[in-house]
Backbone as numpy.savetxt, mean C-alpha at the origin, in Angstrom:
# Nx Ny Nz CAx CAy CAz Cx Cy Cz
1.65 -20.98 10.58 0.81 -19.80 10.58 1.69 -18.55 10.58
1.35 -17.58 9.74 2.09 -16.33 9.65 1.35 -15.26 10.45
1.98 -14.78 11.52 1.36 -13.76 12.36 1.62 -12.35 11.85
2.36 -12.22 10.77 2.68 -10.90 10.24 1.59 -10.41 9.30
1.46 -9.10 9.23 0.58 -8.48 8.24 1.36 -8.45 6.94
0.81 -9.10 5.93 1.48 -9.20 4.63 1.06 -8.02 3.76
2.06 -7.25 3.35 1.83 -5.98 2.65 2.13 -6.11 1.17
1.24 -5.55 0.36 1.45 -5.38 -1.07 1.69 -3.91 -1.35
2.77 -3.60 -2.02 3.18 -2.22 -2.30 2.99 -1.95 -3.78
2.27 -0.88 -4.11 2.02 -0.55 -5.51 3.07 0.44 -5.98
3.89 0.01 -6.93 4.93 0.86 -7.50 6.22 0.78 -6.71
7.32 1.11 -7.39 8.62 1.12 -6.72 9.43 2.33 -7.18
8.81 3.50 -7.03 9.50 4.75 -7.30 10.16 5.27 -6.04
10.41 6.58 -6.02 11.14 7.20 -4.91 10.50 6.92 -3.55
9.20 7.15 -3.42 8.54 6.98 -2.12 8.61 5.53 -1.65
8.39 4.61 -2.55 8.43 3.19 -2.16 9.83 2.75 -1.77
10.80 3.13 -2.59 12.19 2.72 -2.36 12.77 3.38 -1.11
12.48 4.66 -0.91 13.09 5.43 0.17 12.36 5.29 1.50
11.04 5.26 1.45 10.25 5.25 2.69 9.53 3.93 2.94
8.63 3.58 2.04 7.69 2.49 2.34 8.35 1.13 2.51
9.11 0.68 1.53 9.71 -0.66 1.64 10.61 -0.77 2.87
11.54 0.18 3.11 12.37 0.06 4.31 11.57 0.12 5.62
10.55 0.97 5.67 9.74 1.05 6.89 8.95 -0.24 7.11
8.39 -0.79 6.05 7.65 -2.04 6.17 8.58 -3.16 6.64
9.72 -3.29 5.99 10.65 -4.37 6.34 11.27 -4.19 7.72
11.34 -2.96 8.20 11.93 -2.70 9.51 10.94 -2.68 10.65
9.67 -2.91 10.36 8.64 -2.86 11.39 8.23 -4.27 11.81
8.45 -4.62 13.08 8.01 -5.93 13.55 6.51 -6.10 13.31
6.15 -7.26 12.81 4.75 -7.55 12.55 4.31 -7.28 11.12
5.19 -6.63 10.33 4.88 -6.40 8.92 5.84 -7.19 8.04
5.35 -7.59 6.88 6.18 -8.28 5.91 5.86 -7.73 4.52
6.87 -7.27 3.81 6.67 -6.85 2.43 6.57 -8.12 1.59
5.35 -8.48 1.24 5.10 -9.74 0.55 5.26 -9.62 -0.96
4.82 -8.48 -1.51 4.86 -8.32 -2.96 4.84 -6.85 -3.34
5.44 -6.58 -4.50 5.45 -5.23 -5.07 4.91 -5.32 -6.48
4.04 -4.39 -6.83 3.58 -4.26 -8.20 4.49 -3.24 -8.88
5.24 -3.69 -9.88 6.20 -2.81 -10.53 6.46 -3.26 -11.96
6.75 -2.30 -12.82 7.13 -2.63 -14.20 8.62 -2.93 -14.30
9.36 -2.73 -13.20 10.80 -2.95 -13.20 11.20 -3.93 -12.10
11.04 -5.20 -12.40 11.34 -6.25 -11.43 12.80 -6.19 -10.96
13.71 -5.86 -11.87 15.13 -5.81 -11.54 15.42 -4.82 -10.42
14.77 -3.67 -10.46 14.99 -2.63 -9.44 14.52 -3.12 -8.07
13.36 -3.76 -8.03 12.84 -4.28 -6.76 13.75 -5.38 -6.23
14.09 -6.34 -7.08 14.89 -7.49 -6.67 16.30 -7.09 -6.22
16.82 -5.98 -6.76 18.15 -5.51 -6.33 18.13 -5.13 -4.85
17.02 -4.61 -4.38 16.90 -4.21 -2.98 16.30 -5.29 -2.10
15.35 -6.03 -2.63 14.59 -7.01 -1.84 14.46 -8.31 -2.64
15.52 -9.12 -2.70 15.51 -10.31 -3.55 14.43 -11.34 -3.23
13.99 -11.39 -2.00 13.00 -12.40 -1.62 11.56 -11.96 -1.84
11.36 -10.70 -2.23 10.01 -10.17 -2.39 9.47 -10.51 -3.78
8.24 -10.93 -3.82 7.57 -11.24 -5.08 7.27 -9.94 -5.83
7.41 -9.97 -7.15 7.10 -8.81 -7.98 6.03 -9.21 -8.98
4.98 -8.41 -9.05 3.89 -8.64 -10.01 3.78 -7.43 -10.93
3.21 -7.65 -12.10 3.19 -6.59 -13.10 2.05 -5.60 -12.94
0.99 -5.99 -12.27 -0.21 -5.14 -12.17 -0.73 -5.12 -10.74
-1.24 -3.97 -10.28 -1.81 -3.90 -8.93 -2.93 -4.91 -8.70
-3.69 -5.23 -9.73 -4.81 -6.17 -9.56 -4.34 -7.53 -9.05
-3.10 -7.89 -9.36 -2.57 -9.16 -8.85 -2.41 -9.11 -7.33
-2.09 -7.94 -6.80 -2.02 -7.78 -5.34 -3.42 -7.87 -4.74
-4.38 -7.21 -5.40 -5.76 -7.21 -4.91 -6.34 -8.63 -4.89
-5.96 -9.43 -5.87 -6.51 -10.79 -6.00 -5.76 -11.83 -5.17
-4.66 -11.46 -4.56 -3.85 -12.40 -3.78 -4.46 -12.56 -2.38
-4.95 -13.74 -2.05 -5.59 -13.93 -0.74 -4.60 -13.85 0.43
-3.31 -13.87 0.15 -2.31 -13.82 1.20 -1.87 -12.39 1.53
-2.31 -11.42 0.75 -1.99 -10.01 0.99 -3.09 -9.43 1.88
-2.69 -8.81 2.99 -3.64 -8.22 3.94 -3.83 -6.72 3.74
-2.75 -6.05 3.38 -2.71 -4.59 3.35 -2.08 -4.12 2.05
-2.66 -3.10 1.46 -2.12 -2.48 0.25 -1.63 -1.08 0.61
-0.41 -0.75 0.20 0.15 0.59 0.38 0.23 1.25 -1.00
-0.30 2.49 -1.08 -0.45 3.17 -2.37 0.34 4.48 -2.38
1.62 4.43 -2.83 2.42 5.64 -2.99 2.61 5.97 -4.47
1.53 6.21 -5.14 1.50 6.38 -6.59 1.13 7.83 -6.92
1.10 8.19 -8.21 0.66 9.55 -8.56 -0.71 9.87 -7.97
-0.89 11.12 -7.58 -2.08 11.55 -6.85 -3.40 11.14 -7.50
-3.49 11.26 -8.81 -4.76 10.96 -9.48 -5.08 9.47 -9.52
-4.15 8.63 -9.11 -4.40 7.18 -9.07 -4.82 6.70 -7.69
-4.69 7.54 -6.68 -4.99 7.11 -5.31 -6.42 6.58 -5.18
-7.38 7.34 -5.67 -8.78 6.95 -5.52 -9.09 5.62 -6.21
-8.81 5.47 -7.51 -9.20 4.19 -8.13 -8.46 2.99 -7.55
-7.20 3.16 -7.19 -6.46 2.04 -6.61 -6.97 1.69 -5.22
-7.21 2.69 -4.40 -7.72 2.44 -3.05 -9.11 1.81 -3.11
-9.93 2.29 -4.01 -11.28 1.73 -4.15 -11.21 0.26 -4.56
-10.38 -0.05 -5.53 -10.24 -1.44 -5.98 -9.71 -2.33 -4.86
-8.75 -1.82 -4.09 -8.19 -2.61 -2.99 -9.24 -2.87 -1.91
-9.99 -1.84 -1.55 -11.06 -2.01 -0.55 -12.12 -2.98 -1.05
-12.49 -2.86 -2.31 -13.50 -3.77 -2.88 -13.00 -5.21 -2.89
-11.68 -5.39 -2.92 -11.10 -6.73 -2.87 -10.91 -7.21 -1.43
-11.32 -6.40 -0.47 -11.24 -6.82 0.93 -9.92 -6.53 1.61
-9.12 -5.65 1.05 -7.82 -5.33 1.63 -7.91 -4.09 2.52
-7.04 -4.03 3.52 -6.82 -2.80 4.27 -5.93 -1.92 3.40
-6.01 -0.59 3.58 -5.32 0.31 2.66 -4.66 1.47 3.39
-3.43 1.77 2.99 -2.72 2.99 3.39 -2.41 3.76 2.11
-2.78 5.05 2.08 -2.60 5.88 0.89 -1.69 7.06 1.23
-0.76 7.35 0.34 0.08 8.55 0.51 -0.76 9.81 0.44
-0.19 10.91 0.94 -0.82 12.22 0.81 -0.59 12.74 -0.60
-1.48 13.46 -1.18 -2.84 13.71 -0.70 -3.69 12.45 -0.84
-4.54 12.26 0.10 -5.39 11.06 0.16 -6.15 10.85 -1.15
-6.88 11.86 -1.56 -7.57 11.86 -2.86 -7.48 13.28 -3.41
-7.95 13.46 -4.63 -7.90 14.80 -5.22 -9.20 15.57 -5.06
-10.25 14.90 -4.57 -11.51 15.60 -4.29 -12.09 15.10 -2.97
-12.88 15.95 -2.35 -13.55 15.58 -1.11 -14.55 14.45 -1.34
-15.24 14.47 -2.46 -16.22 13.42 -2.73 -15.55 12.05 -2.85
-14.36 12.00 -3.43 -13.62 10.74 -3.50 -13.24 10.26 -2.10
-12.80 11.18 -1.27 -12.43 10.82 0.11 -13.63 10.27 0.86
-14.75 10.92 0.71 -15.96 10.45 1.39 -16.39 9.08 0.88
-16.26 8.86 -0.41 -16.64 7.56 -0.97 -15.74 6.45 -0.43
-14.44 6.71 -0.36 -13.53 5.70 0.18 -13.80 5.44 1.66
-14.07 6.50 2.41 -14.38 6.34 3.83 -15.62 5.47 4.01
-16.65 5.75 3.24 -17.89 4.96 3.34 -17.65 3.51 2.95
-16.85 3.29 1.92 -16.56 1.93 1.48 -15.77 1.18 2.55
-14.78 1.82 3.13 -13.99 1.18 4.18 -14.86 0.81 5.38
-15.73 1.72 5.77 -16.62 1.45 6.90 -17.57 0.29 6.58
-18.11 0.28 5.37 -19.08 -0.76 5.01 -18.44 -2.14 4.87
-17.15 -2.18 4.56 -16.46 -3.46 4.41 -15.67 -3.86 5.66
-15.63 -2.96 6.65 -14.88 -3.27 7.87 -13.38 -3.28 7.67
-12.91 -2.53 6.71 -11.48 -2.46 6.42 -10.90 -1.17 7.00
-9.61 -1.22 7.35 -8.90 -0.04 7.82 -8.41 0.74 6.61
-8.65 2.04 6.62 -8.21 2.94 5.56 -7.50 4.10 6.24
-6.25 4.36 5.84 -5.47 5.40 6.51 -4.62 6.17 5.51
-4.29 7.39 5.90 -3.36 8.22 5.14 -1.98 8.06 5.76
-0.97 7.88 4.93 0.40 7.72 5.42 0.97 9.05 5.89
1.53 9.05 7.09 2.22 10.21 7.65 3.61 9.75 8.05
4.61 10.05 7.24 5.93 9.48 7.48 6.64 10.02 8.71
6.21 11.16 9.26 6.88 11.68 10.45 5.88 11.92 11.57
4.76 11.28 11.54 3.67 11.53 12.48 4.10 11.39 13.94
4.92 10.43 14.25 5.27 10.17 15.64 6.69 10.62 15.99
7.36 11.34 15.10 8.71 11.84 15.39 8.62 13.01 16.37
9.41 12.98 17.42 9.33 14.02 18.46 9.78 15.39 17.97
10.59 15.43 16.92 11.09 16.71 16.41 10.26 17.27 15.27
9.15 16.66 14.96 8.34 17.10 13.82 7.24 18.02 14.26
């Protein structure tokens, strides 16, 4: 039995490489299980044991993924978060959460109706000097 929260990370650009992947791998109780990326070589150079898939939908369809992290371009946050929630995943989205208030409200309602956790990523939220 795996007691860790298995995380699927969408994309492997600056935010994923610099913040998300290292924070996930360095946090007890979390496991970076898979990354959706068009550049498998870049992911494997840093995390050789992590699975790489070509499309985010593969993360959504994976029954072993518990949480999806979305550090993608702003206009993709809403559709990706919605698809992840509809697939039964918990979701963390980079700032800005969505590009419209109506999108934010829709995601909030969807998360509540499915019993999933939906959160905005704050990389320095608990730092004492921030």
